[in-house]
XYZ file of C-alpha atoms in Angstrom:
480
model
C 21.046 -65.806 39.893
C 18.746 -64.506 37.313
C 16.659 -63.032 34.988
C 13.999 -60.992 34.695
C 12.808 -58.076 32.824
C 13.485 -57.641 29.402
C 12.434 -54.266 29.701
C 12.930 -51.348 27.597
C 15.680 -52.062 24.886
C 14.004 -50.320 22.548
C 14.817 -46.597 21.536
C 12.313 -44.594 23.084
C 10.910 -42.536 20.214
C 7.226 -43.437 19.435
C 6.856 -44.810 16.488
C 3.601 -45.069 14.036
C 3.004 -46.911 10.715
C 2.355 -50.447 9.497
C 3.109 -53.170 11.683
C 3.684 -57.237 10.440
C 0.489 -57.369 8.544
C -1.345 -53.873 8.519
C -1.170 -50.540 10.281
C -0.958 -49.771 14.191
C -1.116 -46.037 15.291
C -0.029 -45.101 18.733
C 2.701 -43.906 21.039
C 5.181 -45.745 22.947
C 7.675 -44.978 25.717
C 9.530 -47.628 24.856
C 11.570 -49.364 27.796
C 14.206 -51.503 26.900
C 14.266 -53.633 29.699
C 13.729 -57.101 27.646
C 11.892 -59.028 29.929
C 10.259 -59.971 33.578
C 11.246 -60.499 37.049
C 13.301 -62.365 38.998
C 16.607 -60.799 38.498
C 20.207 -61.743 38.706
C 22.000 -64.588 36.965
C 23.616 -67.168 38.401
C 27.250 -65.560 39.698
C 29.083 -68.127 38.749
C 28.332 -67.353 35.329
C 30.008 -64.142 35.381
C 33.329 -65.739 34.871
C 32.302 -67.327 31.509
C 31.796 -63.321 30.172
C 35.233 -62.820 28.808
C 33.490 -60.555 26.478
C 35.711 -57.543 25.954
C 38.153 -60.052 24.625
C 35.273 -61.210 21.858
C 35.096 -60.180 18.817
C 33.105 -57.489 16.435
C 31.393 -59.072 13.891
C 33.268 -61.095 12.369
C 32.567 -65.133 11.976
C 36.098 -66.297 12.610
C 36.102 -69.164 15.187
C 33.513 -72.305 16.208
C 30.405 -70.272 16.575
C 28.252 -73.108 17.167
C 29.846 -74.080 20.425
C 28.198 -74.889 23.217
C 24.728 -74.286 20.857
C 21.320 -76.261 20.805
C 20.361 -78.254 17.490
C 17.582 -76.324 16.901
C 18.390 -73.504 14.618
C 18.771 -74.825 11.497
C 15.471 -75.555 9.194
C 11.971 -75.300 10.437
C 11.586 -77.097 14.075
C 7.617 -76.707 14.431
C 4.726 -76.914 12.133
C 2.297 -74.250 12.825
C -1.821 -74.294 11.731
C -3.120 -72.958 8.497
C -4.803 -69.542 9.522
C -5.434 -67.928 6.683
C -8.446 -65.079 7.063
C -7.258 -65.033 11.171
C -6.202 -61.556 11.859
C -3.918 -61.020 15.571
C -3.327 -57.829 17.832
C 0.147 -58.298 19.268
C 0.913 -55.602 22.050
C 4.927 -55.018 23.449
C 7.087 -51.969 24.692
C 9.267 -52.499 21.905
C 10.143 -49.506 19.422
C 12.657 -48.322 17.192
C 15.277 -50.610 16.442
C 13.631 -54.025 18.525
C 9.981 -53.020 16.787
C 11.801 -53.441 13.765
C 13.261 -56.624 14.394
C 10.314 -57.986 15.975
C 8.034 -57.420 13.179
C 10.664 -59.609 10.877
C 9.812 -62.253 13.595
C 6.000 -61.475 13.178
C 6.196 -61.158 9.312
C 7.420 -64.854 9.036
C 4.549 -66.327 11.330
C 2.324 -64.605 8.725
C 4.216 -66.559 5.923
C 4.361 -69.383 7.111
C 0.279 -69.885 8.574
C -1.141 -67.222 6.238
C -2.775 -64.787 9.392
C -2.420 -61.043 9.589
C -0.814 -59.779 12.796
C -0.916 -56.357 13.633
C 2.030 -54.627 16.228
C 1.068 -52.321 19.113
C 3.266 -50.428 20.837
C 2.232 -49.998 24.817
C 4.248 -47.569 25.854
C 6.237 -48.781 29.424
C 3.285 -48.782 31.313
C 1.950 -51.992 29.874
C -0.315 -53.488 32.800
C -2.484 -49.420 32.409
C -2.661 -50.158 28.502
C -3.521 -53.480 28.688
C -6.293 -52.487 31.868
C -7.976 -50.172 29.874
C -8.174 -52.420 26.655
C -9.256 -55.172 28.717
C -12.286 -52.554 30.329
C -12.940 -52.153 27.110
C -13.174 -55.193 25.328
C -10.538 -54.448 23.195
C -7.993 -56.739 24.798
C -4.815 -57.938 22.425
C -4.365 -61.620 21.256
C -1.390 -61.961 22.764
C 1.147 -59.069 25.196
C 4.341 -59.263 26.323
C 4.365 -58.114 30.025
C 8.043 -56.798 30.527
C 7.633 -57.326 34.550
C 6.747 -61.116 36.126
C 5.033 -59.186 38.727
C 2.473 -57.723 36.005
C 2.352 -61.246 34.425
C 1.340 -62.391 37.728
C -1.537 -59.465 38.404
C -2.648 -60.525 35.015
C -3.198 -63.981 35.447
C -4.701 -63.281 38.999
C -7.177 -60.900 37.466
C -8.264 -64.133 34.922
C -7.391 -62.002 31.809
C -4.787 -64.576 30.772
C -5.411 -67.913 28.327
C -3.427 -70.949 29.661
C -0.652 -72.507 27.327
C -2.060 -74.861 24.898
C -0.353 -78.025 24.407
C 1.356 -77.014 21.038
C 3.385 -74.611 22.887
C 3.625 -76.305 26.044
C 5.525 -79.227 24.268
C 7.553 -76.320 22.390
C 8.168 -74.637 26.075
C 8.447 -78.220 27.226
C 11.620 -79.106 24.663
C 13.569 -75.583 24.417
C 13.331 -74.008 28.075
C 14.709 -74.786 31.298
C 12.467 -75.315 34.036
C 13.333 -71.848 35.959
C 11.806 -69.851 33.043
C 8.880 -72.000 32.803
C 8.127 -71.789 35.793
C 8.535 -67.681 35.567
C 5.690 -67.548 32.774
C 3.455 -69.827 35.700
C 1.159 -68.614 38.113
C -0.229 -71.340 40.722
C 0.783 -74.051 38.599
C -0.592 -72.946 35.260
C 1.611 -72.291 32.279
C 0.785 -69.122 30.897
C 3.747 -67.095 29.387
C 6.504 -68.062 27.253
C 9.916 -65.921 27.864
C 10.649 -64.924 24.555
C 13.234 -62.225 25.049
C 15.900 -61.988 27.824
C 18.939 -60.019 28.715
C 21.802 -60.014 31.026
C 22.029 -56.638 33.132
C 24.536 -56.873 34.787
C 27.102 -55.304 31.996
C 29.399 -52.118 31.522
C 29.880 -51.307 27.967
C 33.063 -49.040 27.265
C 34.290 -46.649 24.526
C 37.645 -48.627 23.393
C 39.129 -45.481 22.526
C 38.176 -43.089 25.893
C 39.540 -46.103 28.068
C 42.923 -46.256 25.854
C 43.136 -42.811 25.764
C 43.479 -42.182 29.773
C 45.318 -45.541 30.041
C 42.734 -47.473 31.926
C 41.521 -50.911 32.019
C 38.449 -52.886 32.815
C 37.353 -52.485 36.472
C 36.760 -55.786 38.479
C 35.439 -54.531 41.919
C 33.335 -51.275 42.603
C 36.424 -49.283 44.189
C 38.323 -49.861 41.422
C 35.886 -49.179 39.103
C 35.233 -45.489 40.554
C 38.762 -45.060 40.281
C 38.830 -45.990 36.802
C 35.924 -43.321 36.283
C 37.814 -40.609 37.980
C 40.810 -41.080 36.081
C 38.607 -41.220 32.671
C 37.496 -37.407 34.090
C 41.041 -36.119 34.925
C 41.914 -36.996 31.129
C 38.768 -34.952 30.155
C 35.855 -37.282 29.181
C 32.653 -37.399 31.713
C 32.714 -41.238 32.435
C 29.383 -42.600 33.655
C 26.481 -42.211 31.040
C 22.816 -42.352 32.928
C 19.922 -42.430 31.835
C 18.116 -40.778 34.453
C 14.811 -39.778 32.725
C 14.043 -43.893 32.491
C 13.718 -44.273 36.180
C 13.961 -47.970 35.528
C 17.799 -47.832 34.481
C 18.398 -46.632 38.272
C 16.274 -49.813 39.568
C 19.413 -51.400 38.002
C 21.893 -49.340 39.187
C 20.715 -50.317 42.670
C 19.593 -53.944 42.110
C 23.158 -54.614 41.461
C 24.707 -53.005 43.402
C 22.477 -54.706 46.543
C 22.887 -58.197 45.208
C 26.633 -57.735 45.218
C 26.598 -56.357 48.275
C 24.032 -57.653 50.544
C 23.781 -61.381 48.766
C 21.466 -63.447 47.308
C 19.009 -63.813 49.982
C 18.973 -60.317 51.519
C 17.959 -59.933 47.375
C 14.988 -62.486 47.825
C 13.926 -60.937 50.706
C 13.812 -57.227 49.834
C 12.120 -58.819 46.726
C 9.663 -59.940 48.055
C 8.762 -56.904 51.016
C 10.049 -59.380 53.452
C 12.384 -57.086 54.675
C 11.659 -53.217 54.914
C 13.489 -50.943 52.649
C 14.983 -49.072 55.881
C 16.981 -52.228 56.030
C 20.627 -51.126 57.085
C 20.902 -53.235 53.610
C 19.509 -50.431 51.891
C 21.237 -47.985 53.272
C 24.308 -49.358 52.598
C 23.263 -50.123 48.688
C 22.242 -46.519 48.158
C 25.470 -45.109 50.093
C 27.767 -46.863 47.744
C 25.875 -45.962 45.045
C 26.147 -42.163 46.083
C 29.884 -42.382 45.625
C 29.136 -42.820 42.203
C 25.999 -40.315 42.248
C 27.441 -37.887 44.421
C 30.459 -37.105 43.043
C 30.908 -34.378 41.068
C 32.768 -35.378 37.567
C 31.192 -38.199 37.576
C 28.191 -38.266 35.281
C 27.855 -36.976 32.150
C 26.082 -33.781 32.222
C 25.813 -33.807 35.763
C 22.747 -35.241 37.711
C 20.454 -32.505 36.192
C 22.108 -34.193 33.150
C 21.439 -37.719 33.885
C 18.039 -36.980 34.920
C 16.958 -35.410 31.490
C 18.637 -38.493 29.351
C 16.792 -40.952 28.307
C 17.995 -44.568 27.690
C 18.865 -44.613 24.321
C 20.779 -41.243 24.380
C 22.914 -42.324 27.296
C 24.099 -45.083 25.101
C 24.591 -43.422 21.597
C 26.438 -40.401 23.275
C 28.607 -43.099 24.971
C 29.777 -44.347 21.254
C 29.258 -41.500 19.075
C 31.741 -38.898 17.675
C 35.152 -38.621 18.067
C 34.474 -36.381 21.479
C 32.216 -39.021 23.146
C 29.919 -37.562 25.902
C 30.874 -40.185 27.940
C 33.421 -43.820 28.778
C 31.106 -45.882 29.934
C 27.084 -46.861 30.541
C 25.748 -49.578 32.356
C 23.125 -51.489 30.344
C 22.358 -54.864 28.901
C 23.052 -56.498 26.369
C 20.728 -55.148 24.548
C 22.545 -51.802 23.978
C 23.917 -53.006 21.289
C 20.714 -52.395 19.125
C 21.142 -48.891 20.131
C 25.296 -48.902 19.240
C 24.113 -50.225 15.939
C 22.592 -46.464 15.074
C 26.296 -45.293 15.688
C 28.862 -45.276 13.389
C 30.956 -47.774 16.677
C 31.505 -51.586 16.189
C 30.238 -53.866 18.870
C 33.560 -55.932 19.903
C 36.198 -53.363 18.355
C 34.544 -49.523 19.439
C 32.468 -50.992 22.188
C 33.132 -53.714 24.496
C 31.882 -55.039 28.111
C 33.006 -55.791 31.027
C 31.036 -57.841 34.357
C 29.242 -55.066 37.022
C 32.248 -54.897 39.001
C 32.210 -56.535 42.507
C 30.550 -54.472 45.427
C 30.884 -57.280 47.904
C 32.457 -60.820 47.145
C 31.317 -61.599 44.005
C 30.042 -59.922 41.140
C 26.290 -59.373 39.906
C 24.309 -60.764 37.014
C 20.403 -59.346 36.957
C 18.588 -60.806 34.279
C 15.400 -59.747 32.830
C 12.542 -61.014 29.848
C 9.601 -60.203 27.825
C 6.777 -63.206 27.983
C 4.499 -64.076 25.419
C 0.774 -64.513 26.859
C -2.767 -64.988 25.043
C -5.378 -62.598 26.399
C -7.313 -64.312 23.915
C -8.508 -67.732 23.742
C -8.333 -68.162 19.997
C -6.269 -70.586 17.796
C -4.069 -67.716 16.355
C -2.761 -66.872 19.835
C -2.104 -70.035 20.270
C -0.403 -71.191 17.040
C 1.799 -67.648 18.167
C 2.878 -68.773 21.340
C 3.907 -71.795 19.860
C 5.760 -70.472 17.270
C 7.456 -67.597 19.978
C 8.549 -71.439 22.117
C 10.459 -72.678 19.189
C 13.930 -71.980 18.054
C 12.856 -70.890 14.555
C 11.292 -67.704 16.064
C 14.305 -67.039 18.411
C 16.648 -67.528 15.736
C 15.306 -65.075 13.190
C 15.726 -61.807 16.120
C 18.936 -63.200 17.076
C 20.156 -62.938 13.398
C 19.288 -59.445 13.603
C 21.223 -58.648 16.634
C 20.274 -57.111 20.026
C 18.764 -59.706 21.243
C 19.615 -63.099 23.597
C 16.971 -66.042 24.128
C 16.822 -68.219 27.048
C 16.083 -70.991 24.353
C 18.475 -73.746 25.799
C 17.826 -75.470 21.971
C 18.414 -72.272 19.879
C 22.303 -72.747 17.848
C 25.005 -70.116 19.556
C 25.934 -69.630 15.666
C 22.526 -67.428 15.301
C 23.916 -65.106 16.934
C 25.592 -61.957 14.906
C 28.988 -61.646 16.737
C 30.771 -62.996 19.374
C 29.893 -60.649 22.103
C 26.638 -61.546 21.708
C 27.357 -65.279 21.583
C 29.364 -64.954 24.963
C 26.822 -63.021 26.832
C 23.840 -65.481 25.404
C 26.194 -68.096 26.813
C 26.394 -67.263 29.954
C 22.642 -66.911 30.069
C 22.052 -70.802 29.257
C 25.100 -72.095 31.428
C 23.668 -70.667 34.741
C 20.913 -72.953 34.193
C 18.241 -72.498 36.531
C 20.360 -70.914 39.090
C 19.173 -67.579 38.682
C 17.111 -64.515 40.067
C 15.057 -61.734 38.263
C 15.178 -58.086 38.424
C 13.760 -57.081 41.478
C 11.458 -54.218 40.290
C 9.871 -56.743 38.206
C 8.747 -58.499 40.415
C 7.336 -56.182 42.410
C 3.674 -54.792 41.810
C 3.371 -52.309 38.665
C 2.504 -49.636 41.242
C 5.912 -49.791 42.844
C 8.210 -51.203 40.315
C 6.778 -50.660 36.713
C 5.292 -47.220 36.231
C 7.069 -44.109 34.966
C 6.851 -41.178 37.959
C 5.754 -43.200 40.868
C 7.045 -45.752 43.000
C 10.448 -47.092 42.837
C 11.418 -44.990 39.636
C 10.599 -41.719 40.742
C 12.008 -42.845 44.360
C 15.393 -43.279 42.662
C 15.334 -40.683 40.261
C 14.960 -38.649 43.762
C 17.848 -40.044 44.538
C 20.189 -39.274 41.482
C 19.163 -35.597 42.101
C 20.322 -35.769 45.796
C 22.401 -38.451 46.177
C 23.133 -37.382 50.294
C 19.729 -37.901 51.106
C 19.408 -41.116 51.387
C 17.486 -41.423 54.644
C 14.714 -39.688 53.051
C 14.936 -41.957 49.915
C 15.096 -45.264 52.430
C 11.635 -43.744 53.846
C 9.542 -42.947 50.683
C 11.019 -46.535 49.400
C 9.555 -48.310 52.160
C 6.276 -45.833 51.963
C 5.434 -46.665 48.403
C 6.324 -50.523 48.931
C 4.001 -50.548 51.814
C 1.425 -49.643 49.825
C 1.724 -51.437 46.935
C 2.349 -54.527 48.583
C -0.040 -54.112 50.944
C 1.619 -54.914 53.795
């Protein structure tokens, strides 16, 4: 099952000043999701995440286990570009801007070009529309959806792979994510970034203090919320005003539940979202919803937090706002801003079981040229390799579906186990749903399947009503 959008992990604030090698002004939603479409990791990889029982960050233990050879020393010899000056557009902010740029700032050193970062906001295929309309296109974007990587290449505004990163894509990736970053046969993107969505992260101390453990099916797991409420902490942290958080809400619940090829097919609009399917998805996810208790700050609440917040409150303070927040694993760049400690104040658990077997969505951010120029190139090349996935995964908040790239890079254990897991499902594995849907329907704040499901969160009975405008909006977007 798989992967698919790295979207979002970013904190959402805008943020303005000088990027790897000058100055970028603009605003950016920021949506964490790190990555692109076909969602879901492979389930049987959900019993290699022992990761509450991982550590912090501490270096005790083999930490190269199970690694590639390719993190140590440089791995790929990039052009001289000295004089070449590079656009680079993501949804990244915050905390992953930061950490991106270090990425950014060492292609500079090493082939002498000047890259400058853009924030697009979440609604990357309208920024990069309008740039491309004007002739202002970026060198290279990182489409957080497959499904926009897909329009994009369609449209011809994509370069193909050159063979530099081809053989880099070639050497370090399996042949399920190179095959994501392809559109009828043609290597465009390079998956960069990925996550693993299909995680609860947990306040150590709220679960101790109301003498609960981790949850391994969905009954048990609203159980476990209601008895975090009796002993006075809201459980469930949402973040509501993101409508793409809810996307994965449902898409695990629904792969859980209705299996992996009910999943493909509501994927794909093969199946209509009045599918009994669906209605049984969005009723079990109203017992969450619907209950009162449940969510911190109620569903007005949840529907006026945005991602970042509904992690931070989660690990902040010694009266946390809430137990518990699903999210990937990327949260952790947003625990970092605490004052918790991934592994000792904040551990994980696998999206508890709705049907058989538990869920693993996936997601990723691919590197494309919209430019047909040797720095874009030399960029995508350098974005293949292990040196470039090494350097973000030294700064934490980050997993690479680089098969080559040493487990040891990684900054704790949690992060080693959840990267892992990511590698050993191979490429048995599905993307986020959303992501793969058109932007219209699955990628755009206040439309489509966002605002569908933010509809939802605010009446949580209605989900007749949601079923229809879900299948309305798909209709149209998918044109069938």
């Amino acid at each position: 099952m798989g992967t698919s959008r790295t979207r979002r992990a970013a904190a959402r604030t805008a943020t303005t000043g000088r990027t790897a090698g000058g100055t970028a002004g603009g605003t950016a939603a920021a949506r964490p999701r790190a990555a692109t479409t076909r969602a879901a990791l492979a389930l049987a990889a959900v019993g290699a995440l022992t990761l509450s029982a991982c550590g912090g960050n501490d270096d005790d233990g083999d930490k190269s286990e199970g690694g590639g050879k390719g993190s140590g020393g440089v791995t790929v010899q990039l052009p001289k570009l000295s004089g070449h000056k590079l656009q680079v557009a993501a949804v990244w902010t915050g905390p992953e801007r930061a950490s991106f740029l270090k990425v950014l700032e060492e292609f500079e050193k090493r082939t002498g070009a000047t890259v400058d970062y853009i924030p697009s906001g979440d609604d990357m295929a309208g920024f990069i529309g309008s740039k491309v309309a004007g002739g202002g296109q970026p060198d290279v974007a990182f489409p957080p959806q497959v499904g926009v990587l897909r329009e994009f290449a369609r449209k011809g505004w994509l370069k193909p792979l050159g063979a530099a990163a081809k053989e880099q894509l070639a050497k370090n990736f399996s042949a399920g994510w190179r095959e994501l970053g392809a559109y009828r046969g043609t290597e465009y993107g390079v998956y960069y970034k990925a996550s693993n969505k299909s995680l609860i992260w947990y306040n150590t101390k709220a679960f101790e203090n109301a003498g609960v453990g981790e949850p391994k099916t969905w009954a048990d797991f609203l159980k476990t919320a209601q008895t975090v409420s009796d002993s006075g902490v809201e459980p469930v942290s949402v973040g509501g005003a993101d409508g793409w958080t809810l996307t994965d809400w449902f898409e695990n619940v629904y792969l859980s539940q209705a299996g992996p090829q009910k999943y493909d097919q509501l994927a794909q609009h093969k199946i209509k979202w009045t599918d009994p399917s669906v209605k049984d998805a969005l009723t079990a996810l109203g017992q969450l919803f619907g209950k009162p208790g449940l969510l911190s700050g109620g569903n007005s609440g949840a529907l006026q937090t945005q991602f970042p917040t509904s992690v931070t409150q989660t690990f902040s303070g010694d009266q946390p706002k809430a137990a518990m927040v699903s999210s990937a694993d990327y949260a952790a760049t947003n625990i970092a801003q605490t004052k918790s400690e991934v592994g000792k104040d904040a551990k994980v658990f696998p999206f508890p079981a709705v049907g058989a077997k538990s869920p693993v969505v996936t997601g990723g951010d691919a590197a494309v040229a919209l430019k047909d120029t040797k720095g874009a190139q030399a960029l995508l090349t350098f974005l293949a390799s292990t040196d470039a996935a090494k350097i973000w995964a030294q700064a934490g908040g980050f997993i690479s579906p680089n098969k080559e790239l040493d487990r040891a890079a990684y900054v704790n254990d949690t992060m080693r186990e959840i990267a892992d897991a990511l590698i050993k499902a191979g490429d048995d594995f599905r993307f986020d749903m959303s992501d793969q849907a058109p932007a219209s329907f699955g990628g755009k704040p206040g439309q489509g399947e966002w605002k569908d499901l933010q509809d939802f969160l605010k009446n949580p009975k209605n989900v007749a009503g949601v079923q229809q405008k879900l299948e309305q909006d798909a209709a149209k977007a998918f044109g069938n």
